[in-house]
Coordinates of C-alpha atoms in Angstrom, one line a residue:
Chain O
S1 CA -2.8 -10.0 -17.8
Q2 CA -2.6 -10.5 -14.1
T3 CA -5.7 -10.0 -11.9
I4 CA -6.2 -10.3 -8.2
H5 CA -9.4 -11.3 -6.5
Q6 CA -10.2 -10.7 -2.9
W7 CA -13.4 -11.5 -0.9
P8 CA -15.6 -10.7 0.8
A9 CA -15.7 -6.9 0.3
T10 CA -17.3 -6.2 3.7
L11 CA -17.6 -8.4 6.8
V12 CA -19.1 -7.8 10.2
Q13 CA -18.1 -10.3 12.8
P14 CA -18.7 -10.6 16.6
V15 CA -15.8 -10.6 19.0
G16 CA -14.4 -14.1 19.5
S17 CA -15.6 -15.4 16.1
P18 CA -13.2 -16.9 13.5
L19 CA -12.1 -15.2 10.4
S20 CA -11.1 -16.3 6.9
L21 CA -10.3 -13.9 4.1
E22 CA -9.3 -15.3 0.7
C23 CA -7.2 -13.9 -2.1
T24 CA -6.4 -15.4 -5.5
V25 CA -4.2 -14.3 -8.3
E26 CA -4.6 -15.1 -12.0
G27 CA -2.2 -14.7 -14.9
T28 CA 1.1 -15.3 -13.1
S29 CA 3.0 -18.2 -11.5
N30 CA 4.8 -18.3 -8.2
P31 CA 3.9 -14.7 -7.2
N32 CA 5.0 -13.0 -4.0
L33 CA 1.8 -12.4 -2.0
Y34 CA 1.1 -10.0 0.8
W35 CA -1.5 -9.1 3.4
Y36 CA -1.7 -5.5 4.5
R37 CA -4.0 -3.8 7.1
Q38 CA -5.0 -0.2 6.7
A39 CA -6.2 1.6 9.7
A40 CA -7.5 5.2 9.6
G41 CA -4.6 7.6 9.7
R42 CA -2.0 4.9 10.1
G43 CA -1.0 4.0 6.5
L44 CA -0.4 0.5 5.2
Q45 CA 0.9 -2.1 7.6
L46 CA 2.4 -5.3 6.3
L47 CA 1.1 -8.3 8.2
F48 CA 2.3 -11.3 6.2
Y49 CA 4.1 -12.1 3.0
S50 CA 4.8 -15.3 1.1
V51 CA 7.3 -16.2 -1.6
G52 CA 5.9 -19.7 -2.2
I53 CA 3.5 -22.5 -1.2
G54 CA 3.6 -23.1 2.5
Q55 CA 6.1 -20.2 3.1
I56 CA 4.8 -17.5 5.3
S57 CA 6.7 -14.6 6.9
S58 CA 5.1 -12.6 9.7
E59 CA 5.9 -9.0 10.2
V60 CA 3.8 -8.2 13.2
P61 CA 3.0 -10.6 16.0
Q62 CA -0.8 -10.6 16.6
N63 CA -4.0 -12.4 16.6
L64 CA -3.9 -13.3 12.9
S65 CA -2.3 -16.0 10.8
A66 CA -1.8 -16.6 7.1
S67 CA -1.6 -19.7 4.9
R68 CA -0.7 -20.4 1.3
P69 CA -2.2 -23.7 0.3
Q70 CA -1.8 -23.2 -3.4
D71 CA 0.5 -21.2 -5.6
R72 CA -1.9 -18.4 -6.3
Q73 CA -4.0 -18.5 -3.1
F74 CA -3.4 -16.6 0.1
I75 CA -5.6 -16.8 3.1
L76 CA -5.8 -14.6 6.2
S77 CA -7.3 -16.2 9.3
S78 CA -8.0 -15.8 12.9
K79 CA -9.4 -18.2 15.5
K80 CA -10.9 -15.6 17.7
L81 CA -11.3 -12.0 16.5
L82 CA -10.6 -9.0 18.8
L83 CA -12.1 -5.5 18.5
S84 CA -8.7 -4.3 17.5
D85 CA -8.8 -6.5 14.4
S86 CA -11.2 -4.1 12.8
G87 CA -9.8 -2.4 9.7
F88 CA -9.4 -2.5 5.9
Y89 CA -7.5 -5.6 4.8
L90 CA -5.7 -5.6 1.5
C91 CA -4.1 -8.5 -0.4
A92 CA -1.5 -7.8 -2.9
W93 CA 0.9 -9.5 -5.3
G94 CA 4.3 -8.2 -6.1
L95 CA 6.3 -7.8 -9.2
G96 CA 9.8 -7.0 -7.8
E97 CA 9.2 -4.1 -5.5
K98 CA 5.9 -3.0 -7.1
L99 CA 2.7 -4.0 -5.5
F100 CA -0.7 -4.6 -7.1
F101 CA -3.5 -4.6 -4.6
G102 CA -6.8 -6.4 -4.4
S103 CA -10.0 -4.4 -3.8
G104 CA -9.9 -5.0 0.0
T105 CA -12.1 -6.2 2.8
Q106 CA -13.6 -3.9 5.3
L107 CA -13.8 -5.9 8.5
S108 CA -15.8 -4.6 11.5
V109 CA -15.6 -6.5 14.7
L110 CA -18.4 -5.8 17.1
Chain W
G1 CA 14.2 -0.3 10.9
E2 CA 13.1 2.2 8.4
N3 CA 10.8 5.1 9.4
V4 CA 8.9 7.2 6.8
E5 CA 7.3 10.5 7.8
Q6 CA 4.8 12.1 5.4
H7 CA 3.4 15.6 5.4
P8 CA 0.9 17.1 5.4
S9 CA -1.8 14.7 6.5
T10 CA -4.4 16.8 4.6
L11 CA -3.8 19.2 1.7
S12 CA -6.5 21.3 0.1
V13 CA -5.7 23.2 -3.2
Q14 CA -7.7 25.0 -5.8
E15 CA -8.3 23.2 -9.1
G16 CA -5.6 24.2 -11.5
D17 CA -3.0 24.9 -8.7
S18 CA 0.0 22.7 -7.9
A19 CA 0.2 20.3 -4.9
V20 CA 3.3 19.1 -3.2
I21 CA 3.5 16.2 -0.7
K22 CA 6.7 15.5 1.2
C23 CA 8.3 12.5 2.8
T24 CA 11.4 11.9 4.8
Y25 CA 13.0 8.5 5.5
S26 CA 15.5 7.4 8.1
D27 CA 17.6 4.6 6.5
S28 CA 20.3 5.9 4.2
A29 CA 20.4 2.4 2.5
S30 CA 16.8 2.9 1.1
N31 CA 17.0 2.9 -2.7
Y32 CA 13.5 2.6 -4.0
F33 CA 10.7 5.2 -3.4
P34 CA 7.2 4.6 -4.8
W35 CA 4.0 6.7 -4.6
Y36 CA 0.6 5.1 -4.4
K37 CA -2.8 6.8 -5.0
Q38 CA -6.0 5.5 -3.3
E39 CA -9.3 7.0 -4.4
L40 CA -12.1 6.8 -1.9
G41 CA -13.3 3.2 -1.4
K42 CA -10.8 1.8 -4.0
R43 CA -7.5 0.0 -3.9
P44 CA -4.1 1.8 -3.7
Q45 CA -2.4 2.0 -7.2
L46 CA 1.2 2.8 -8.0
I47 CA 1.4 6.1 -9.9
I48 CA 5.1 6.8 -10.0
D49 CA 8.4 5.6 -8.5
I50 CA 12.0 6.6 -8.4
R51 CA 15.3 4.9 -7.6
S52 CA 18.2 6.4 -5.7
N53 CA 20.3 6.8 -8.8
V54 CA 17.9 9.4 -10.2
G55 CA 17.1 12.8 -8.8
E56 CA 13.8 13.5 -10.6
K57 CA 11.3 11.6 -12.6
K58 CA 8.2 13.0 -14.5
D59 CA 5.1 11.5 -15.9
Q60 CA 2.8 14.0 -17.5
R61 CA 1.4 16.1 -14.6
I62 CA 3.1 14.3 -11.8
A63 CA 6.8 14.3 -10.8
V64 CA 8.9 13.0 -8.0
T65 CA 12.1 14.5 -6.7
L66 CA 14.6 12.8 -4.4
N67 CA 17.3 14.4 -2.2
K68 CA 19.5 11.5 -0.9
T69 CA 21.6 13.8 1.2
A70 CA 18.7 15.2 3.1
K71 CA 16.8 11.8 2.9
H72 CA 13.6 13.3 1.6
F73 CA 11.5 12.9 -1.5
S74 CA 8.4 14.7 -2.8
L75 CA 5.5 14.2 -5.1
H76 CA 4.5 17.2 -7.3
I77 CA 1.2 17.4 -9.1
T78 CA 0.7 20.3 -11.5
E79 CA -2.6 21.7 -12.9
T80 CA -4.6 19.7 -10.4
Q81 CA -7.9 18.3 -11.5
P82 CA -10.9 16.9 -9.5
E83 CA -9.8 13.3 -10.2
D84 CA -6.6 14.0 -8.4
S85 CA -8.6 14.0 -5.1
A86 CA -7.4 10.9 -3.2
V87 CA -5.1 9.7 -0.4
Y88 CA -1.5 9.5 -1.5
F89 CA 1.0 7.2 0.2
C90 CA 4.8 7.4 -0.1
A91 CA 7.1 4.5 0.7
A92 CA 10.7 3.6 1.0
S93 CA 12.4 0.3 0.5
T94 CA 15.7 -1.1 1.6
S95 CA 15.0 -4.5 0.0
G96 CA 16.9 -5.6 -3.1
G97 CA 14.1 -7.9 -4.4
G98 CA 10.6 -8.0 -3.1
A99 CA 8.1 -5.6 -1.7
D100 CA 8.5 -6.9 1.9
G101 CA 11.0 -4.2 2.5
L102 CA 8.6 -1.3 1.8
T103 CA 7.7 1.0 4.7
F104 CA 4.8 3.3 4.0
G105 CA 4.0 6.8 5.2
K106 CA 0.7 7.5 6.9
G107 CA -0.8 9.1 3.8
T108 CA -1.9 12.5 2.6
H109 CA -5.5 13.3 1.9
L110 CA -5.5 15.6 -1.1
I111 CA -8.6 17.6 -1.7
I112 CA -9.1 19.5 -5.0
Q113 CA -11.4 22.5 -4.5
P114 CA -13.5 23.5 -7.6

């Protein structure tokens, strides 16, 4: 069966520091992969999605970037974090229109 | 683009009573409507979904209804139990393939009072 791993679970970073969140999927090949941000009272916002290695689509212009160096690996990055980057970040893989989420990373930028 | 409005933002019901969460969407081309449940500190999970060619779908104590004319859909939970306490998100999609076309509502915090 398919599983999705996301780490770290929590992260506290100072403003201006870099960021790297990693997500890996097991049990499926060439999955569609997604990064979402969840802010309090604001639902789930799609940040990036990828349909294959090296293919990244950005939904919202911002301080973040994504990369897919391997088929089942999806990375969310930032060169310099802003206070507004704080939030709960969720990786997901898609089976058609259905999403299967990772356990999330709570990021606090101080 | 698509806009999904979800109401109420918080809903408190007595254990055993029914709960109804409502969503409206703006794009008449939307054809897929899932509901996700997120328990405190956990990941969102798909609990039920409906496509535009169906008016109602049931799965044990939960059901979803769709009114394409009015562009709204609702989640119904009957005989609520403590484990139903969670945040529920509706979504609508205009995409024909992947999940990148999903637009989510802002969520409803459902509280089941003992």
